[in-house]
Short mmCIF file of C-alpha atoms in Angstrom, two decimals:
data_model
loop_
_atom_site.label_atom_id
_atom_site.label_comp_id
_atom_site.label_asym_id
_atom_site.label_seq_id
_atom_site.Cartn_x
_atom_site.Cartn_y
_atom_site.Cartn_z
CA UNK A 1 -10.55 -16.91 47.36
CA UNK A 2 -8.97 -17.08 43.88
CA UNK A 3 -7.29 -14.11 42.69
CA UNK A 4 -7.71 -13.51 38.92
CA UNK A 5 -6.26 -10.52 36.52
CA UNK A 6 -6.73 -8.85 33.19
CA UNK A 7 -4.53 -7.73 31.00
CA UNK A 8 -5.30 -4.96 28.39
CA UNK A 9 -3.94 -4.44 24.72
CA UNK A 10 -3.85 -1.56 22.53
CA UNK A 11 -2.56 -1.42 19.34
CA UNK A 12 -1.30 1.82 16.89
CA UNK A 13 0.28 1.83 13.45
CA UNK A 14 2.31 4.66 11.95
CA UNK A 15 3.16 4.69 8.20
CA UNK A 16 6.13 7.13 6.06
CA UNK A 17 6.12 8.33 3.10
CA UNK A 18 7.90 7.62 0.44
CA UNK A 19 9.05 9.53 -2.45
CA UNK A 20 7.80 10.45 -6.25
CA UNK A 21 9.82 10.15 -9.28
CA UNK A 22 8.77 11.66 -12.60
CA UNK A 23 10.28 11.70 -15.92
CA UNK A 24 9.53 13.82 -18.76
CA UNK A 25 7.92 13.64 -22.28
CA UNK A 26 9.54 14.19 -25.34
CA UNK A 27 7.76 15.07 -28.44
CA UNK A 28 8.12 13.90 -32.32
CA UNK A 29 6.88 14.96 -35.35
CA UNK A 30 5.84 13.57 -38.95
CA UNK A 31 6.10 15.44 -42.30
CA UNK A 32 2.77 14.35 -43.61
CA UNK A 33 0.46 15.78 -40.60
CA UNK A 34 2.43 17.62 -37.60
CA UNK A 35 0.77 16.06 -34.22
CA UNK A 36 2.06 17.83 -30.74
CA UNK A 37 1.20 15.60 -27.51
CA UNK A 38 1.23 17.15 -24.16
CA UNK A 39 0.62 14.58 -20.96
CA UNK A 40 -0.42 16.23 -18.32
CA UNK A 41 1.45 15.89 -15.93
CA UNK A 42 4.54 14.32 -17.97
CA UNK A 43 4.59 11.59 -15.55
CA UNK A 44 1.27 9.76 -14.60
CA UNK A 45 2.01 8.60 -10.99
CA UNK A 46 -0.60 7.43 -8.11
CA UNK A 47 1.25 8.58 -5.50
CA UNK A 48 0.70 7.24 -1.43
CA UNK A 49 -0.67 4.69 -1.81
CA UNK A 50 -1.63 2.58 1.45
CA UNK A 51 -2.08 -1.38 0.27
CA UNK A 52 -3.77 -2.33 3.43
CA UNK A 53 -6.15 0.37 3.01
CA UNK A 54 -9.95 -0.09 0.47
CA UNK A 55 -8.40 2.96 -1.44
CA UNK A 56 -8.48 1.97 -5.28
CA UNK A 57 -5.26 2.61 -6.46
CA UNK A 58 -6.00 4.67 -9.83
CA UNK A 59 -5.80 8.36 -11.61
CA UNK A 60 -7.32 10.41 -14.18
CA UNK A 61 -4.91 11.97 -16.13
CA UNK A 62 -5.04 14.37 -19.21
CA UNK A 63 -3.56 14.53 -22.85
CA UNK A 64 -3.60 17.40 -25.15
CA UNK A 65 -3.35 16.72 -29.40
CA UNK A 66 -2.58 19.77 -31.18
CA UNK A 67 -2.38 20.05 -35.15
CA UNK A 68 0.81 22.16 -35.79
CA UNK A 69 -0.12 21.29 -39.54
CA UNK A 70 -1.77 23.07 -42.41
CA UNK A 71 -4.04 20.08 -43.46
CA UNK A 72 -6.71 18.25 -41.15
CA UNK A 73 -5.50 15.21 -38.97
CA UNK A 74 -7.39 12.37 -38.81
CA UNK A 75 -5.62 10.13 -35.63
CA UNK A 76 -6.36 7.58 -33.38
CA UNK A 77 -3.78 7.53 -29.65
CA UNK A 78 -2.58 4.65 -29.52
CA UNK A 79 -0.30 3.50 -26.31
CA UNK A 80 3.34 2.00 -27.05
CA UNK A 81 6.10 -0.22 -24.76
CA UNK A 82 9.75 1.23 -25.89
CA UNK A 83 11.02 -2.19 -23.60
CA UNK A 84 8.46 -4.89 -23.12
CA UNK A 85 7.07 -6.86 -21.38
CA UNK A 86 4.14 -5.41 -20.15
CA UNK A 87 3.80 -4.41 -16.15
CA UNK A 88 5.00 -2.11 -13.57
CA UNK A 89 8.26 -2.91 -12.07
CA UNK A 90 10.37 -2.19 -9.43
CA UNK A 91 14.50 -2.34 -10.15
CA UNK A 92 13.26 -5.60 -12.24
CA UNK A 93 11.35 -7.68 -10.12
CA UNK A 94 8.09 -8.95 -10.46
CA UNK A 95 5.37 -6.54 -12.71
CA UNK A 96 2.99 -5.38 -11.49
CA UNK A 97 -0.33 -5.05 -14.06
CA UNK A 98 -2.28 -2.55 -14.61
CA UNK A 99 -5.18 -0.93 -17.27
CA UNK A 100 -5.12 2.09 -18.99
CA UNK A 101 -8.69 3.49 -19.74
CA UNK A 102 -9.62 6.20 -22.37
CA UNK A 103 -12.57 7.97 -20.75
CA UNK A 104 -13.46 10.49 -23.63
CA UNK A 105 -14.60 7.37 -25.50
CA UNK A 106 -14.68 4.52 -22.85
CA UNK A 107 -12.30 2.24 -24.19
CA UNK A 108 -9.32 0.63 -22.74
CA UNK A 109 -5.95 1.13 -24.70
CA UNK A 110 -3.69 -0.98 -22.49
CA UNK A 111 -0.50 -2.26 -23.85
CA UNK A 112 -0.93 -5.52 -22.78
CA UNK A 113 0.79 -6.84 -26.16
CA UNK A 114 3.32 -3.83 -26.62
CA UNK A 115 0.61 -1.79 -27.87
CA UNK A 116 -2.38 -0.68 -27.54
CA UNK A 117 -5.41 -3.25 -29.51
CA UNK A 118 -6.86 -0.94 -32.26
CA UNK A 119 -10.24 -2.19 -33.69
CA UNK A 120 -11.49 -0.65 -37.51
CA UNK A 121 -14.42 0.85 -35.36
CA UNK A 122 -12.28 2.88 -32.99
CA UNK A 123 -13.36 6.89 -33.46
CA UNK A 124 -10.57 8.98 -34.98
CA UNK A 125 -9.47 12.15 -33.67
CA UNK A 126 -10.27 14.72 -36.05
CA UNK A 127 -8.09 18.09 -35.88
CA UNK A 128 -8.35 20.78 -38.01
CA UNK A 129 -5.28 22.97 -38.62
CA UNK A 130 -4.32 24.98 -35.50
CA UNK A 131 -7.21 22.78 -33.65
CA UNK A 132 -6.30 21.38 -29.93
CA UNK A 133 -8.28 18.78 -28.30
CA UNK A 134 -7.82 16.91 -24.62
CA UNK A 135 -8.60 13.13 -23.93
CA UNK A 136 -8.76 12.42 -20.54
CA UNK A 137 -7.35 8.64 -19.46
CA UNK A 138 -7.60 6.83 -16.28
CA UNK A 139 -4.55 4.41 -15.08
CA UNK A 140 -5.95 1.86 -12.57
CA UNK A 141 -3.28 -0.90 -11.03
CA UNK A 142 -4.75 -4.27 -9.91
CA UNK A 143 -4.56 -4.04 -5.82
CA UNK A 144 -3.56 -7.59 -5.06
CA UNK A 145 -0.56 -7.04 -6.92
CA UNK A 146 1.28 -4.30 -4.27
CA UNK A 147 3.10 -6.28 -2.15
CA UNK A 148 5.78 -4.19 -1.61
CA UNK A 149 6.55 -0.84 -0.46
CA UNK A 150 8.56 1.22 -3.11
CA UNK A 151 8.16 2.95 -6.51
CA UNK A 152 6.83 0.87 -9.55
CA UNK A 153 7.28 2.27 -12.89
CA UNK A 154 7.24 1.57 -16.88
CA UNK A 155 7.75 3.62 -19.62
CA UNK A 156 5.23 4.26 -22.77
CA UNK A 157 4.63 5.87 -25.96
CA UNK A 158 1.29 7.27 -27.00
CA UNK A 159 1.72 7.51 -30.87
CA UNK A 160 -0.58 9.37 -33.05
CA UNK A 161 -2.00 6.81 -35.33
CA UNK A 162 -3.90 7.35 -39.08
CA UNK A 163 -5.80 3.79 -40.13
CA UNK A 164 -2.74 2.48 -41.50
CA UNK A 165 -0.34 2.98 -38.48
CA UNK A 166 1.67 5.55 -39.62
CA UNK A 167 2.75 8.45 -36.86
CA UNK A 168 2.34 11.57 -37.18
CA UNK A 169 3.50 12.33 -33.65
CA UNK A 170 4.18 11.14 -30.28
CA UNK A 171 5.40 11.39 -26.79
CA UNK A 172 7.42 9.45 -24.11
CA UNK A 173 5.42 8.94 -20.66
CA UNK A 174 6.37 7.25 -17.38
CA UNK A 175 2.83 5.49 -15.61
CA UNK A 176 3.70 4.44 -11.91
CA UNK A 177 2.79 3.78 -8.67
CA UNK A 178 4.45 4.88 -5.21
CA UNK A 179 3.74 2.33 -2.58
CA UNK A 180 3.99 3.41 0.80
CA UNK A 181 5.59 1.43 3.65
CA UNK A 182 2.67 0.06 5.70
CA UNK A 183 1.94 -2.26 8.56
CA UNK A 184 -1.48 -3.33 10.10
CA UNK A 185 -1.80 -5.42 13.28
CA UNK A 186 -4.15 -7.53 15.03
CA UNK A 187 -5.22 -10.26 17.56
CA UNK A 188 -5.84 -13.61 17.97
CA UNK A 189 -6.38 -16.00 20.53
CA UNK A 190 -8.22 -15.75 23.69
CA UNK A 191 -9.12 -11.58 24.02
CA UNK A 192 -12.63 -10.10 24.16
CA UNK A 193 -12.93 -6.10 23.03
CA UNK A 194 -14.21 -3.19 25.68
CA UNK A 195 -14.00 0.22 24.42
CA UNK A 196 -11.60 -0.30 21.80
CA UNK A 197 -9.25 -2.23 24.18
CA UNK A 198 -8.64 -5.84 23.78
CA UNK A 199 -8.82 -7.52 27.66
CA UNK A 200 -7.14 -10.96 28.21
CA UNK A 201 -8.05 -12.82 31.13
CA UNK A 202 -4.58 -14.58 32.46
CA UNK A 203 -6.71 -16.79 34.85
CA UNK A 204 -6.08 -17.52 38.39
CA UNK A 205 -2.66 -15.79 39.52
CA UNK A 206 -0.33 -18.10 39.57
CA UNK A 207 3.22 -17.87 39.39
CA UNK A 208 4.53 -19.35 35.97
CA UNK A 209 3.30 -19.30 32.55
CA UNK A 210 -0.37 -18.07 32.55
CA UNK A 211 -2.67 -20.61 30.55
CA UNK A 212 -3.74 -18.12 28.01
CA UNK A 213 -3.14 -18.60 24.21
CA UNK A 214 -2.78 -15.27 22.29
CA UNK A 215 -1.39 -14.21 18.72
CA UNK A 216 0.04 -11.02 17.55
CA UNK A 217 -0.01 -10.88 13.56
CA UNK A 218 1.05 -8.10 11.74
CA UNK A 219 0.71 -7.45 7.70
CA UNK A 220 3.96 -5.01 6.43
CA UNK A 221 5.09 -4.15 3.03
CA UNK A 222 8.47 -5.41 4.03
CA UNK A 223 10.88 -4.50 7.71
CA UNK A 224 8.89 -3.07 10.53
CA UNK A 225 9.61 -2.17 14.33
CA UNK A 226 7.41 -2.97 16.91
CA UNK A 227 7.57 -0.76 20.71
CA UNK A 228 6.06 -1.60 23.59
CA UNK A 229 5.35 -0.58 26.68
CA UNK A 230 3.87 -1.79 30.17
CA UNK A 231 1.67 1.42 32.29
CA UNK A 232 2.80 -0.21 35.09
CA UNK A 233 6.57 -0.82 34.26
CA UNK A 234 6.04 -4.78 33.85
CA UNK A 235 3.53 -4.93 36.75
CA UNK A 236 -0.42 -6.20 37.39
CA UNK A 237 -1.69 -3.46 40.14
CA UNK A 238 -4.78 -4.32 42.41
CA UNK A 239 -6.79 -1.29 41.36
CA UNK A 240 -5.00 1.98 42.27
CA UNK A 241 -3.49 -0.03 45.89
CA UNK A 242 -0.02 -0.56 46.29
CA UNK A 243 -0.67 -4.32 46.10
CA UNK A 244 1.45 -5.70 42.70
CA UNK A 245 2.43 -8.86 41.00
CA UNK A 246 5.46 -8.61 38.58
CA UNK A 247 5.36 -10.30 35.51
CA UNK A 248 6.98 -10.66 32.00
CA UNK A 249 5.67 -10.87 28.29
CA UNK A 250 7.70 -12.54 25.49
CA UNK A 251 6.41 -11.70 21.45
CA UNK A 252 7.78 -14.21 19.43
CA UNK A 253 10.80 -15.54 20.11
CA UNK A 254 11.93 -12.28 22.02
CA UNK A 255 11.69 -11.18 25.64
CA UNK A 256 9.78 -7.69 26.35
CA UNK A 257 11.97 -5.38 29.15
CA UNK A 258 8.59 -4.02 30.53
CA UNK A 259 10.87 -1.37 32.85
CA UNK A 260 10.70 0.92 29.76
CA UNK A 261 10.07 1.25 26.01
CA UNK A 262 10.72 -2.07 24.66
CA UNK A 263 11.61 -1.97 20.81
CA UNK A 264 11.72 -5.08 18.58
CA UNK A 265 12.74 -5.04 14.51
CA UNK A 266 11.66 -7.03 12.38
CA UNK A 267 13.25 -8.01 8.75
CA UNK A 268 11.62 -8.04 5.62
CA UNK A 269 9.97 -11.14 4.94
CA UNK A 270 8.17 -12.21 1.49
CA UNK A 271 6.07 -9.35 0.81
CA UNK A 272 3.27 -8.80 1.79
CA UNK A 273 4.81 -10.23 5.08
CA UNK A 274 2.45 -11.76 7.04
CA UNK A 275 4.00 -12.38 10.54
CA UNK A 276 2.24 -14.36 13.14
CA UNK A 277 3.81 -14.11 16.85
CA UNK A 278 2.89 -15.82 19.99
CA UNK A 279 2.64 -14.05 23.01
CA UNK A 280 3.73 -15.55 25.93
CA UNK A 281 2.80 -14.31 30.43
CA UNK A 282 5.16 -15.20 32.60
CA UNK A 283 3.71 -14.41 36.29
CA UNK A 284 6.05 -13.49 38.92
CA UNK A 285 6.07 -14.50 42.85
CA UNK A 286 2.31 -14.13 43.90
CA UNK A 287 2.81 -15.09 47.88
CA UNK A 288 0.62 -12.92 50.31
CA UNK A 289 -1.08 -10.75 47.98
CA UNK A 290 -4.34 -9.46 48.92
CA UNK A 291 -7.49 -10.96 46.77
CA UNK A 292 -8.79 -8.82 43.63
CA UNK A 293 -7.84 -8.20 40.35
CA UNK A 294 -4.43 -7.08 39.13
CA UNK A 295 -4.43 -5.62 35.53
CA UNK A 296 -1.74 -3.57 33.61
CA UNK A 297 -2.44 -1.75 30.33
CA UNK A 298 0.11 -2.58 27.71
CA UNK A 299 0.69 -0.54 24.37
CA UNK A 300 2.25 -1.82 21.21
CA UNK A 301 2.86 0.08 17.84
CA UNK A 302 4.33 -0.96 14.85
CA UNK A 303 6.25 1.23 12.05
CA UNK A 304 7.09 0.24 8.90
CA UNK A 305 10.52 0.29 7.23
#
């Protein structure tokens, strides 16, 4: 009689937070017609957000216009770069883009070219002396341009605007986006699924490498740590006998101590890393064992960095 075994997978993923950053407005003002902008809040920041997650990454956000004049105000917002070009950055790298929505009115005032495109048709903002009013503005960021965990940020103006561009106040905002560090995992290869667990099938027990091909991939934001860990402390038990076969599992290019809680690390790669790692069974001595099926249950997690 051949004696076969099963091996069984799980797989777990942990993510940490990261921190927010804000900076805060600043207001000016204009002789002609006296314009006070409040952002609220003073920075407009998604914050937590999970790349490998279908989460939109976007915000609603509000702004107040107040008339500290004595005549009425006829204004259009208009959204400003103080340092161009365009995009979300972090310390300088690549930007990240993103659209800036106006939802009072439905249009979008991006800054794609420094400013904000104003049209003749655009409604004005009409304030009366003493007279408030509140836009409300969405900031959306283009997913499949997070590829990195961090804080991505640029600064903006939104400028009070009459039809022939002259200010008659504004504001300094910060729009950004914290990424979170983040990992996902998966299989491939030769595994079929039971109750959440993937089972691989090493074969007939035979000492050596078993004849199974299986792939470990994981997706990060940038370093990550995987741990593992064997139920049976690196052993394939017949049922709940005494009757074992020792063996050994290799990820990568690294060996797995299966007597405890293995860890590996993992550097950053180009982001989003995208890490595909064999893994390799190495059966032990498998002389005078009784027939049946060994199995072992091993657990690996991985934590971003």
């Amino acid at each position: 009689m051949m004696l076969r075994s099963s091996l069984f997978i799980a797989a777990a993923l942990f993510a940490a937070p990261a921190s927010a950053q804000t900076t805060p407005a600043a207001t000016a003002r204009s002789p002609e017609c006296l314009v006070r902008i409040t952002a609220t809040p003073a920075s407009w920041l998604i914050q937590g957000f999970d790349p490998f997650d279908n989460r939109s990454p976007e915000g609603s956000f509000n702004v107040t216009f107040l008339n500290e004049g004595g005549s009425e105000c006829r204004i259009t917002p208009v959204f400003e770069l103080p340092q161009p070009p365009f995009g979300l950055k972090k310390n300088g790298g690549t930007a990240v883009r993103y659209a800036l929505l106006n939802l009072s009115d439905s249009r979008d005032v991006t800054p794609y070219a420094a400013r904000s495109l104003r049209k003749f048709s655009d409604p004005e903002l009409v304030l009366a002396p003493n007279q408030s009013k509140m836009l409300t503005y969405k900031l959306v960021v283009d997913p499949s341009q997070v590829r990195e965990a961090g804080m991505f940020t640029q600064d903006v103006t939104i400028d009070a605007q009459d039809r022939n561009f002259v200010s008659f106040g504004s504001t300094n905002l910060a729009l950004g986006i914290q990424v979170l560090p983040s990992a996902r995992m998966g299989l491939s290869g030769a595994y079929s699924m039971n109750k959440g667990q993937a089972i691989v099938d090493l074969g007939e027990l035979r000492t050596g490498i078993a004849p199974v091909v299986l792939g470990l991939y994981v997706n990060s934001t940038g370093s990550y740590d995987l741990q593992v860990r064997s139920n049976n402390l690196g052993k394939l038990r017949l049922g709940s006998t005494e009757w074992t076969v020792p063996y050994a599992i290799s990820i990568g290019d690294d060996a797995i101590n299966l007597s405890g809680v293995s860890s590996l690390s993992k550097p950053a790669g180009a982001a989003p890393l995208l890490d595909p790692l064999d893994i390799q069974f190495v059966i032990g001595d498998v002389s005078d064992r009784r027939a049946g099926t060994y199995s072992d249950v091993i657990s690996i997690s991985v934590t971003a960095r």
